[in-house]
PDB file of C-alpha atoms in Angstrom:
ATOM      1  CA  UNK A   1       1.200   5.031   7.461  1.00 97.00           C
ATOM      2  CA  UNK A   2       2.899   4.521   3.841  1.00 98.00           C
ATOM      3  CA  UNK A   3       0.597   5.300   1.121  1.00 99.00           C
ATOM      4  CA  UNK A   4       1.200   3.781  -2.003  1.00 99.00           C
ATOM      5  CA  UNK A   5      -0.809   4.117  -5.383  1.00 98.00           C
ATOM      6  CA  UNK A   6      -1.666   0.508  -7.163  1.00 98.00           C
ATOM      7  CA  UNK A   7      -3.386  -0.759 -10.378  1.00 98.00           C
ATOM      8  CA  UNK A   8      -5.470  -3.798  -9.969  1.00 97.00           C
ATOM      9  CA  UNK A   9      -6.950  -5.242 -13.055  1.00 96.00           C
ATOM     10  CA  UNK A  10      -6.962  -1.641 -14.689  1.00 96.00           C
ATOM     11  CA  UNK A  11      -8.436   0.085 -12.017  1.00 95.00           C
ATOM     12  CA  UNK A  12      -6.147   2.704 -10.131  1.00 96.00           C
ATOM     13  CA  UNK A  13      -6.205   3.209  -6.420  1.00 97.00           C
ATOM     14  CA  UNK A  14      -4.593   4.550  -3.310  1.00 98.00           C
ATOM     15  CA  UNK A  15      -3.863   1.893  -0.094  1.00 98.00           C
ATOM     16  CA  UNK A  16      -1.724   1.898   2.738  1.00 98.00           C
ATOM     17  CA  UNK A  17       1.082  -0.808   3.258  1.00 98.00           C
ATOM     18  CA  UNK A  18       0.357  -2.948   6.042  1.00 97.00           C
ATOM     19  CA  UNK A  19       2.822  -5.056   7.985  1.00 90.00           C
ATOM     20  CA  UNK A  20       1.840  -8.337   6.475  1.00 90.00           C
ATOM     21  CA  UNK A  21       2.555  -7.203   2.784  1.00 92.00           C
ATOM     22  CA  UNK A  22      -1.090  -6.504   2.220  1.00 97.00           C
ATOM     23  CA  UNK A  23      -2.602  -3.127   1.134  1.00 98.00           C
ATOM     24  CA  UNK A  24      -5.957  -1.531   2.603  1.00 98.00           C
ATOM     25  CA  UNK A  25      -8.023   0.034   0.216  1.00 98.00           C
ATOM     26  CA  UNK A  26      -8.574   3.577   0.936  1.00 98.00           C
ATOM     27  CA  UNK A  27     -11.611   3.739  -0.920  1.00 97.00           C
ATOM     28  CA  UNK A  28     -13.056   1.278   1.362  1.00 97.00           C
ATOM     29  CA  UNK A  29     -12.460   4.021   4.095  1.00 97.00           C
ATOM     30  CA  UNK A  30     -12.775   7.089   2.282  1.00 97.00           C
ATOM     31  CA  UNK A  31     -15.126   6.327  -0.553  1.00 94.00           C
ATOM     32  CA  UNK A  32     -14.418   9.523  -2.775  1.00 91.00           C
ATOM     33  CA  UNK A  33     -10.416   9.185  -2.792  1.00 95.00           C
ATOM     34  CA  UNK A  34      -9.011   7.202  -5.717  1.00 91.00           C
ATOM     35  CA  UNK A  35      -5.612   8.693  -6.047  1.00 95.00           C
ATOM     36  CA  UNK A  36      -2.675  10.087  -3.748  1.00 96.00           C
ATOM     37  CA  UNK A  37      -3.171  13.428  -5.261  1.00 95.00           C
ATOM     38  CA  UNK A  38      -6.794  13.621  -4.135  1.00 96.00           C
ATOM     39  CA  UNK A  39      -5.971  12.143  -0.664  1.00 98.00           C
ATOM     40  CA  UNK A  40      -3.145  14.763  -0.013  1.00 98.00           C
ATOM     41  CA  UNK A  41      -5.981  17.618  -1.205  1.00 95.00           C
ATOM     42  CA  UNK A  42      -8.934  16.301   1.021  1.00 92.00           C
ATOM     43  CA  UNK A  43      -7.293  14.664   4.037  1.00 90.00           C
ATOM     44  CA  UNK A  44      -7.965  16.291   7.228  1.00 94.00           C
ATOM     45  CA  UNK A  45      -6.814  15.313  10.841  1.00 94.00           C
ATOM     46  CA  UNK A  46      -9.849  13.574  11.255  1.00 97.00           C
ATOM     47  CA  UNK A  47      -9.514  11.591   7.840  1.00 97.00           C
ATOM     48  CA  UNK A  48      -5.663  10.686   8.790  1.00 97.00           C
ATOM     49  CA  UNK A  49      -7.137   9.409  12.207  1.00 97.00           C
ATOM     50  CA  UNK A  50      -9.835   7.203  10.655  1.00 97.00           C
ATOM     51  CA  UNK A  51      -7.310   5.487   8.260  1.00 98.00           C
ATOM     52  CA  UNK A  52      -5.041   4.973  11.072  1.00 97.00           C
ATOM     53  CA  UNK A  53      -7.726   3.166  13.203  1.00 97.00           C
ATOM     54  CA  UNK A  54      -8.862   1.123  10.132  1.00 98.00           C
ATOM     55  CA  UNK A  55      -4.858  -0.373   9.794  1.00 97.00           C
ATOM     56  CA  UNK A  56      -6.232  -1.899  13.470  1.00 94.00           C
ATOM     57  CA  UNK A  57      -9.105  -3.597  11.774  1.00 95.00           C
ATOM     58  CA  UNK A  58      -8.452  -4.570   8.618  1.00 94.00           C
ATOM     59  CA  UNK A  59     -10.979  -7.139   8.778  1.00 95.00           C
ATOM     60  CA  UNK A  60     -13.683  -4.664   8.331  1.00 96.00           C
ATOM     61  CA  UNK A  61     -12.050  -3.116   5.096  1.00 97.00           C
ATOM     62  CA  UNK A  62     -11.258  -4.060   1.965  1.00 97.00           C
ATOM     63  CA  UNK A  63      -7.428  -5.247   1.498  1.00 98.00           C
ATOM     64  CA  UNK A  64      -5.254  -7.165  -1.420  1.00 98.00           C
ATOM     65  CA  UNK A  65      -1.805  -8.849  -1.256  1.00 97.00           C
ATOM     66  CA  UNK A  66       1.032  -7.206  -2.922  1.00 96.00           C
ATOM     67  CA  UNK A  67       0.940  -9.928  -5.498  1.00 96.00           C
ATOM     68  CA  UNK A  68      -2.634  -8.853  -6.225  1.00 98.00           C
ATOM     69  CA  UNK A  69      -1.805  -5.144  -7.350  1.00 98.00           C
ATOM     70  CA  UNK A  70       0.875  -3.548  -9.576  1.00 98.00           C
ATOM     71  CA  UNK A  71       2.581  -0.584  -7.414  1.00 98.00           C
ATOM     72  CA  UNK A  72       2.529   2.567  -9.070  1.00 98.00           C
ATOM     73  CA  UNK A  73       4.648   5.862  -8.844  1.00 98.00           C
ATOM     74  CA  UNK A  74       2.925   7.493  -5.640  1.00 98.00           C
ATOM     75  CA  UNK A  75       2.473  10.846  -7.887  1.00 98.00           C
ATOM     76  CA  UNK A  76       3.035  10.159 -11.471  1.00 98.00           C
ATOM     77  CA  UNK A  77       2.424  13.346 -12.946  1.00 97.00           C
ATOM     78  CA  UNK A  78       3.320  16.168 -10.714  1.00 97.00           C
ATOM     79  CA  UNK A  79       1.361  19.438 -10.342  1.00 96.00           C
ATOM     80  CA  UNK A  80       4.289  21.698 -11.041  1.00 97.00           C
ATOM     81  CA  UNK A  81       8.095  21.199 -11.810  1.00 98.00           C
ATOM     82  CA  UNK A  82       9.886  19.591  -8.841  1.00 99.00           C
ATOM     83  CA  UNK A  83      11.499  22.111  -6.765  1.00 99.00           C
ATOM     84  CA  UNK A  84      14.971  20.825  -5.757  1.00 98.00           C
ATOM     85  CA  UNK A  85      17.741  21.676  -3.664  1.00 97.00           C
ATOM     86  CA  UNK A  86      21.558  21.491  -5.178  1.00 91.00           C
ATOM     87  CA  UNK A  87      24.627  20.789  -2.786  1.00 90.00           C
ATOM     88  CA  UNK A  88      22.734  20.567   0.463  1.00 94.00           C
ATOM     89  CA  UNK A  89      24.636  17.722   2.443  1.00 92.00           C
ATOM     90  CA  UNK A  90      28.125  19.005   4.162  1.00 82.00           C
ATOM     91  CA  UNK A  91      29.960  15.932   2.818  1.00 71.00           C
ATOM     92  CA  UNK A  92      28.591  16.263  -1.126  1.00 76.00           C
ATOM     93  CA  UNK A  93      29.983  19.865  -0.884  1.00 76.00           C
ATOM     94  CA  UNK A  94      33.311  18.847  -0.332  1.00 76.00           C
ATOM     95  CA  UNK A  95      32.900  16.207  -2.947  1.00 77.00           C
ATOM     96  CA  UNK A  96      31.686  18.844  -5.285  1.00 77.00           C
ATOM     97  CA  UNK A  97      34.347  21.209  -4.735  1.00 69.00           C
ATOM     98  CA  UNK A  98      37.136  18.339  -5.031  1.00 70.00           C
ATOM     99  CA  UNK A  99      35.575  17.172  -8.429  1.00 76.00           C
ATOM    100  CA  UNK A 100      34.050  20.106 -10.369  1.00 69.00           C
ATOM    101  CA  UNK A 101      36.680  22.669 -11.389  1.00 68.00           C
ATOM    102  CA  UNK A 102      35.877  26.347 -10.661  1.00 64.00           C
ATOM    103  CA  UNK A 103      32.845  25.307  -8.378  1.00 67.00           C
ATOM    104  CA  UNK A 104      32.093  28.308  -6.133  1.00 69.00           C
ATOM    105  CA  UNK A 105      30.489  27.745  -3.079  1.00 71.00           C
ATOM    106  CA  UNK A 106      26.969  29.562  -2.541  1.00 68.00           C
ATOM    107  CA  UNK A 107      26.072  31.331   0.321  1.00 75.00           C
ATOM    108  CA  UNK A 108      22.623  30.478   0.754  1.00 88.00           C
ATOM    109  CA  UNK A 109      20.498  27.796  -0.532  1.00 94.00           C
ATOM    110  CA  UNK A 110      20.799  26.783  -4.229  1.00 93.00           C
ATOM    111  CA  UNK A 111      17.345  26.005  -5.721  1.00 97.00           C
ATOM    112  CA  UNK A 112      16.610  24.942  -9.138  1.00 96.00           C
ATOM    113  CA  UNK A 113      13.592  23.037 -10.992  1.00 98.00           C
ATOM    114  CA  UNK A 114      13.427  19.666 -12.647  1.00 98.00           C
ATOM    115  CA  UNK A 115      10.833  18.954 -15.412  1.00 98.00           C
ATOM    116  CA  UNK A 116       9.276  15.778 -14.963  1.00 98.00           C
ATOM    117  CA  UNK A 117       5.908  14.749 -17.209  1.00 96.00           C
ATOM    118  CA  UNK A 118       6.171  11.282 -15.710  1.00 98.00           C
ATOM    119  CA  UNK A 119       7.971   9.978 -12.453  1.00 99.00           C
ATOM    120  CA  UNK A 120       9.180   6.536 -12.565  1.00 99.00           C
ATOM    121  CA  UNK A 121       8.119   4.364  -9.614  1.00 99.00           C
ATOM    122  CA  UNK A 122       9.995   1.361  -8.212  1.00 98.00           C
ATOM    123  CA  UNK A 123      11.215  -1.248 -10.796  1.00 98.00           C
ATOM    124  CA  UNK A 124      10.666   1.109 -13.351  1.00 99.00           C
ATOM    125  CA  UNK A 125      13.360   1.364 -16.152  1.00 99.00           C
ATOM    126  CA  UNK A 126      15.688   4.494 -16.974  1.00 98.00           C
ATOM    127  CA  UNK A 127      16.387   5.263 -20.549  1.00 97.00           C
ATOM    128  CA  UNK A 128      20.051   6.090 -21.238  1.00 94.00           C
ATOM    129  CA  UNK A 129      20.165   8.697 -23.866  1.00 93.00           C
ATOM    130  CA  UNK A 130      23.621   7.578 -25.160  1.00 87.00           C
ATOM    131  CA  UNK A 131      23.285   9.992 -28.092  1.00 92.00           C
ATOM    132  CA  UNK A 132      22.845  13.058 -25.680  1.00 92.00           C
ATOM    133  CA  UNK A 133      24.302  11.819 -22.036  1.00 87.00           C
ATOM    134  CA  UNK A 134      27.480   9.575 -21.544  1.00 89.00           C
ATOM    135  CA  UNK A 135      27.862  10.392 -18.058  1.00 96.00           C
ATOM    136  CA  UNK A 136      24.503   9.263 -16.298  1.00 97.00           C
ATOM    137  CA  UNK A 137      24.468   9.787 -12.139  1.00 98.00           C
ATOM    138  CA  UNK A 138      22.379   8.695  -9.317  1.00 98.00           C
ATOM    139  CA  UNK A 139      21.329  10.938  -6.313  1.00 98.00           C
ATOM    140  CA  UNK A 140      19.139   9.557  -3.591  1.00 99.00           C
ATOM    141  CA  UNK A 141      17.229  12.189  -1.912  1.00 99.00           C
ATOM    142  CA  UNK A 142      14.407  12.580   0.713  1.00 99.00           C
ATOM    143  CA  UNK A 143      11.398  14.159  -1.096  1.00 99.00           C
ATOM    144  CA  UNK A 144       9.128  16.538   1.101  1.00 99.00           C
ATOM    145  CA  UNK A 145       5.311  16.413  -0.197  1.00 99.00           C
ATOM    146  CA  UNK A 146       3.387  19.453   0.457  1.00 99.00           C
ATOM    147  CA  UNK A 147       0.127  18.685   1.987  1.00 98.00           C
ATOM    148  CA  UNK A 148      -1.723  22.688   2.428  1.00 97.00           C
ATOM    149  CA  UNK A 149      -1.372  25.740   0.256  1.00 98.00           C
ATOM    150  CA  UNK A 150       0.781  28.151   1.664  1.00 99.00           C
ATOM    151  CA  UNK A 151       2.721  31.297   1.409  1.00 99.00           C
ATOM    152  CA  UNK A 152       5.166  33.242   3.440  1.00 99.00           C
ATOM    153  CA  UNK A 153       5.270  30.183   5.734  1.00 99.00           C
ATOM    154  CA  UNK A 154       7.021  30.942   9.400  1.00 99.00           C
ATOM    155  CA  UNK A 155       9.721  28.163  10.035  1.00 98.00           C
ATOM    156  CA  UNK A 156       7.691  27.125  13.092  1.00 98.00           C
ATOM    157  CA  UNK A 157       4.536  26.328  11.008  1.00 99.00           C
ATOM    158  CA  UNK A 158       6.225  24.555   8.136  1.00 99.00           C
ATOM    159  CA  UNK A 159       5.255  20.988   9.584  1.00 99.00           C
ATOM    160  CA  UNK A 160       1.824  22.074   9.186  1.00 98.00           C
ATOM    161  CA  UNK A 161       2.283  22.287   5.564  1.00 99.00           C
ATOM    162  CA  UNK A 162       3.625  19.118   4.876  1.00 99.00           C
ATOM    163  CA  UNK A 163       1.697  15.937   4.157  1.00 99.00           C
ATOM    164  CA  UNK A 164       4.659  13.512   4.069  1.00 99.00           C
ATOM    165  CA  UNK A 165       7.669  12.090   2.612  1.00 99.00           C
ATOM    166  CA  UNK A 166       9.188   9.792   0.080  1.00 99.00           C
ATOM    167  CA  UNK A 167      12.233   8.565  -1.493  1.00 99.00           C
ATOM    168  CA  UNK A 168      13.395  10.390  -4.627  1.00 99.00           C
ATOM    169  CA  UNK A 169      16.338   9.597  -7.190  1.00 99.00           C
ATOM    170  CA  UNK A 170      17.322  12.949  -9.130  1.00 99.00           C
ATOM    171  CA  UNK A 171      18.966  10.898 -12.066  1.00 98.00           C
ATOM    172  CA  UNK A 172      21.468  13.454 -13.763  1.00 97.00           C
ATOM    173  CA  UNK A 173      23.332  13.837 -16.815  1.00 96.00           C
ATOM    174  CA  UNK A 174      26.498  15.418 -15.736  1.00 94.00           C
ATOM    175  CA  UNK A 175      27.896  15.612 -19.708  1.00 92.00           C
ATOM    176  CA  UNK A 176      24.841  17.942 -20.187  1.00 94.00           C
ATOM    177  CA  UNK A 177      25.062  19.658 -16.894  1.00 87.00           C
ATOM    178  CA  UNK A 178      28.479  20.621 -17.902  1.00 84.00           C
ATOM    179  CA  UNK A 179      27.576  21.504 -21.671  1.00 87.00           C
ATOM    180  CA  UNK A 180      24.616  24.172 -20.353  1.00 82.00           C
ATOM    181  CA  UNK A 181      26.510  25.180 -17.471  1.00 76.00           C
ATOM    182  CA  UNK A 182      23.443  24.816 -15.329  1.00 83.00           C
ATOM    183  CA  UNK A 183      21.557  21.781 -13.703  1.00 89.00           C
ATOM    184  CA  UNK A 184      17.838  22.111 -15.464  1.00 95.00           C
ATOM    185  CA  UNK A 185      18.573  20.323 -18.958  1.00 95.00           C
ATOM    186  CA  UNK A 186      20.707  17.575 -17.478  1.00 95.00           C
ATOM    187  CA  UNK A 187      18.050  16.615 -14.716  1.00 96.00           C
ATOM    188  CA  UNK A 188      14.905  16.899 -17.099  1.00 97.00           C
ATOM    189  CA  UNK A 189      15.076  14.060 -19.601  1.00 97.00           C
ATOM    190  CA  UNK A 190      12.144  11.797 -19.965  1.00 98.00           C
ATOM    191  CA  UNK A 191      12.750   8.999 -17.198  1.00 98.00           C
ATOM    192  CA  UNK A 192      15.134  10.654 -15.121  1.00 98.00           C
ATOM    193  CA  UNK A 193      12.973  11.300 -12.073  1.00 99.00           C
ATOM    194  CA  UNK A 194      11.833   8.339  -9.877  1.00 99.00           C
ATOM    195  CA  UNK A 195      10.118   8.534  -6.676  1.00 99.00           C
ATOM    196  CA  UNK A 196       8.581   6.014  -4.409  1.00 98.00           C
ATOM    197  CA  UNK A 197       7.737   3.392  -3.419  1.00 98.00           C
ATOM    198  CA  UNK A 198       5.388   5.082  -0.920  1.00 99.00           C
ATOM    199  CA  UNK A 199       4.789   8.297   0.894  1.00 99.00           C
ATOM    200  CA  UNK A 200       5.058   8.180   4.553  1.00 99.00           C
ATOM    201  CA  UNK A 201       2.781  10.110   6.485  1.00 98.00           C
ATOM    202  CA  UNK A 202       4.438  12.869   8.297  1.00 98.00           C
ATOM    203  CA  UNK A 203       2.963  11.594  11.311  1.00 97.00           C
ATOM    204  CA  UNK A 204       5.042   8.723  11.386  1.00 97.00           C
ATOM    205  CA  UNK A 205       8.542  10.792  12.083  1.00 97.00           C
ATOM    206  CA  UNK A 206       9.444  13.437  14.644  1.00 96.00           C
ATOM    207  CA  UNK A 207       9.946  16.793  13.115  1.00 97.00           C
ATOM    208  CA  UNK A 208      12.647  17.799  12.222  1.00 94.00           C
ATOM    209  CA  UNK A 209      13.146  14.797  10.322  1.00 96.00           C
ATOM    210  CA  UNK A 210      16.409  12.995  11.147  1.00 96.00           C
ATOM    211  CA  UNK A 211      16.620   9.984   8.870  1.00 98.00           C
ATOM    212  CA  UNK A 212      19.262   7.721   7.063  1.00 98.00           C
ATOM    213  CA  UNK A 213      19.569   8.158   3.052  1.00 98.00           C
ATOM    214  CA  UNK A 214      21.164   5.409   1.171  1.00 99.00           C
ATOM    215  CA  UNK A 215      22.169   4.377  -2.552  1.00 99.00           C
ATOM    216  CA  UNK A 216      23.437   1.121  -4.149  1.00 99.00           C
ATOM    217  CA  UNK A 217      24.465   0.353  -7.584  1.00 99.00           C
ATOM    218  CA  UNK A 218      24.552  -3.417  -8.040  1.00 99.00           C
ATOM    219  CA  UNK A 219      24.465  -3.956  -4.499  1.00 98.00           C
ATOM    220  CA  UNK A 220      27.775  -1.696  -4.051  1.00 99.00           C
ATOM    221  CA  UNK A 221      26.775   0.869  -1.269  1.00 99.00           C
ATOM    222  CA  UNK A 222      27.370   4.165  -2.658  1.00 98.00           C
ATOM    223  CA  UNK A 223      25.897   6.781  -0.194  1.00 98.00           C
ATOM    224  CA  UNK A 224      25.115   6.883   3.181  1.00 98.00           C
ATOM    225  CA  UNK A 225      24.200   9.449   5.221  1.00 97.00           C
ATOM    226  CA  UNK A 226      21.516  11.257   7.354  1.00 97.00           C
ATOM    227  CA  UNK A 227      19.250  14.296   6.769  1.00 97.00           C
ATOM    228  CA  UNK A 228      21.041  15.721  10.020  1.00 95.00           C
ATOM    229  CA  UNK A 229      23.992  16.408   7.839  1.00 95.00           C
ATOM    230  CA  UNK A 230      21.833  18.783   5.799  1.00 96.00           C
ATOM    231  CA  UNK A 231      23.529  22.298   5.334  1.00 94.00           C
ATOM    232  CA  UNK A 232      19.823  24.039   5.466  1.00 95.00           C
ATOM    233  CA  UNK A 233      17.178  21.868   7.099  1.00 97.00           C
ATOM    234  CA  UNK A 234      13.778  20.971   5.989  1.00 98.00           C
ATOM    235  CA  UNK A 235      11.800  23.834   8.071  1.00 98.00           C
ATOM    236  CA  UNK A 236      14.353  26.610   6.821  1.00 98.00           C
ATOM    237  CA  UNK A 237      13.956  25.051   3.329  1.00 98.00           C
ATOM    238  CA  UNK A 238      10.262  25.066   2.852  1.00 99.00           C
ATOM    239  CA  UNK A 239       9.821  28.265   4.640  1.00 99.00           C
ATOM    240  CA  UNK A 240      12.110  30.055   2.651  1.00 98.00           C
ATOM    241  CA  UNK A 241      10.988  28.575  -0.827  1.00 98.00           C
ATOM    242  CA  UNK A 242       7.468  29.912   0.221  1.00 99.00           C
ATOM    243  CA  UNK A 243       8.488  33.251   0.991  1.00 99.00           C
ATOM    244  CA  UNK A 244       6.606  35.304  -1.844  1.00 99.00           C
ATOM    245  CA  UNK A 245       5.807  32.012  -3.780  1.00 99.00           C
ATOM    246  CA  UNK A 246       2.499  29.543  -3.145  1.00 99.00           C
ATOM    247  CA  UNK A 247       3.255  25.902  -2.533  1.00 99.00           C
ATOM    248  CA  UNK A 248       0.464  23.837  -3.079  1.00 98.00           C
ATOM    249  CA  UNK A 249      -0.861  20.495  -1.956  1.00 98.00           C
ATOM    250  CA  UNK A 250       1.312  17.955  -4.069  1.00 98.00           C
ATOM    251  CA  UNK A 251       4.249  20.197  -4.705  1.00 99.00           C
ATOM    252  CA  UNK A 252       7.383  18.056  -4.360  1.00 99.00           C
ATOM    253  CA  UNK A 253      10.752  19.040  -2.898  1.00 99.00           C
ATOM    254  CA  UNK A 254      13.556  17.302  -2.989  1.00 99.00           C
ATOM    255  CA  UNK A 255      15.956  18.187  -0.381  1.00 98.00           C
ATOM    256  CA  UNK A 256      19.411  17.510  -1.859  1.00 97.00           C
ATOM    257  CA  UNK A 257      21.774  14.189  -1.712  1.00 97.00           C
ATOM    258  CA  UNK A 258      24.792  13.163   0.403  1.00 96.00           C
ATOM    259  CA  UNK A 259      28.333  12.560  -0.919  1.00 94.00           C
ATOM    260  CA  UNK A 260      28.849   9.165  -2.994  1.00 96.00           C
ATOM    261  CA  UNK A 261      27.447  10.130  -6.479  1.00 97.00           C
ATOM    262  CA  UNK A 262      29.196   8.468  -9.196  1.00 97.00           C
ATOM    263  CA  UNK A 263      30.960  11.893 -10.273  1.00 94.00           C
ATOM    264  CA  UNK A 264      32.803  12.001  -6.769  1.00 93.00           C
ATOM    265  CA  UNK A 265      34.524   8.678  -7.337  1.00 95.00           C
ATOM    266  CA  UNK A 266      37.872   8.606  -8.838  1.00 93.00           C
ATOM    267  CA  UNK A 267      37.772   7.471 -11.802  1.00 96.00           C
ATOM    268  CA  UNK A 268      33.891   8.442 -11.928  1.00 96.00           C
ATOM    269  CA  UNK A 269      31.301   5.495 -11.424  1.00 98.00           C
ATOM    270  CA  UNK A 270      28.726   6.496 -13.744  1.00 98.00           C
ATOM    271  CA  UNK A 271      25.587   4.225 -14.362  1.00 98.00           C
ATOM    272  CA  UNK A 272      25.598   2.227 -17.607  1.00 97.00           C
ATOM    273  CA  UNK A 273      23.124  -0.229 -19.370  1.00 97.00           C
ATOM    274  CA  UNK A 274      22.196  -3.159 -17.389  1.00 98.00           C
ATOM    275  CA  UNK A 275      22.934  -1.266 -13.771  1.00 99.00           C
ATOM    276  CA  UNK A 276      20.476  -1.630 -10.760  1.00 99.00           C
ATOM    277  CA  UNK A 277      20.145   1.591  -8.740  1.00 99.00           C
ATOM    278  CA  UNK A 278      18.574   1.182  -5.266  1.00 99.00           C
ATOM    279  CA  UNK A 279      17.783   4.136  -3.193  1.00 99.00           C
ATOM    280  CA  UNK A 280      16.615   3.606   0.308  1.00 99.00           C
ATOM    281  CA  UNK A 281      15.170   5.258   3.357  1.00 99.00           C
ATOM    282  CA  UNK A 282      14.337   3.164   6.287  1.00 95.00           C
ATOM    283  CA  UNK A 283      10.473   3.494   7.277  1.00 94.00           C
ATOM    284  CA  UNK A 284      10.009   4.970   3.631  1.00 98.00           C
ATOM    285  CA  UNK A 285      11.379   1.752   1.696  1.00 98.00           C
ATOM    286  CA  UNK A 286      13.508   0.780  -1.444  1.00 99.00           C
ATOM    287  CA  UNK A 287      13.212   2.935  -4.720  1.00 99.00           C
ATOM    288  CA  UNK A 288      14.607   0.063  -7.169  1.00 99.00           C
ATOM    289  CA  UNK A 289      15.322   1.038 -11.037  1.00 99.00           C
ATOM    290  CA  UNK A 290      17.187  -0.271 -13.669  1.00 99.00           C
ATOM    291  CA  UNK A 291      19.442   1.295 -16.522  1.00 98.00           C
ATOM    292  CA  UNK A 292      18.054   0.389 -19.926  1.00 95.00           C
TER     293      UNK A 292
END
């Protein structure tokens, strides 16, 4: 199931995307669930089974056509800063070594946080700050959405703590990254975080996840890889992050980007006003954003 946040005539809700471009209103099945955050916090195996059953008999429940609602970011205000993993694909590691002078390969996963007061959804606009940033870049990533509170999680139990997956664009200012010598500042400007259009429940994919990730700029394919190419896989990442640090329902973990980012080209292909960026992961959907 793919869960979406939507707005209908000023009222927010959470839905399940159906095959016929309709949205099943989750509140017609689970009465007290009005947001994806609320769904993540309460969803038991029985709740998920009930929702799955409802998708096969939609005539008994409330549904809307996609044209009747506005699809919103699945999580607009994250509960904490987003947990990110740097240089976690083999091809992006090589690309970074080739393009970043003095880059030193780490011997363990590189974690950093990304501040996002408000996350963009699909069809939203990224505001380019020309006065601060002349090297705006894109990074398609698979985001893991935590579904259960946990600490010191064994690798073999990680899937139990995951709710689902989404498409993530880790929008980045390479000029700010270079100036400050670290990643937080250059990745945390307002509108520099996008996720959506949906959260795919974990039950839809075998675990560990092996799925294609792609990005396009103005219809030109820029990134194309598979999560199988990660240096550190999802079980090891989530387990390690949880060692001594509590993860909570709704936490977002961005698992890294493959080669093909703008800075990796010669000459670089940074984003500019008027560009259209599409990040795509099959079975989850396309995250579409525009540069203003």
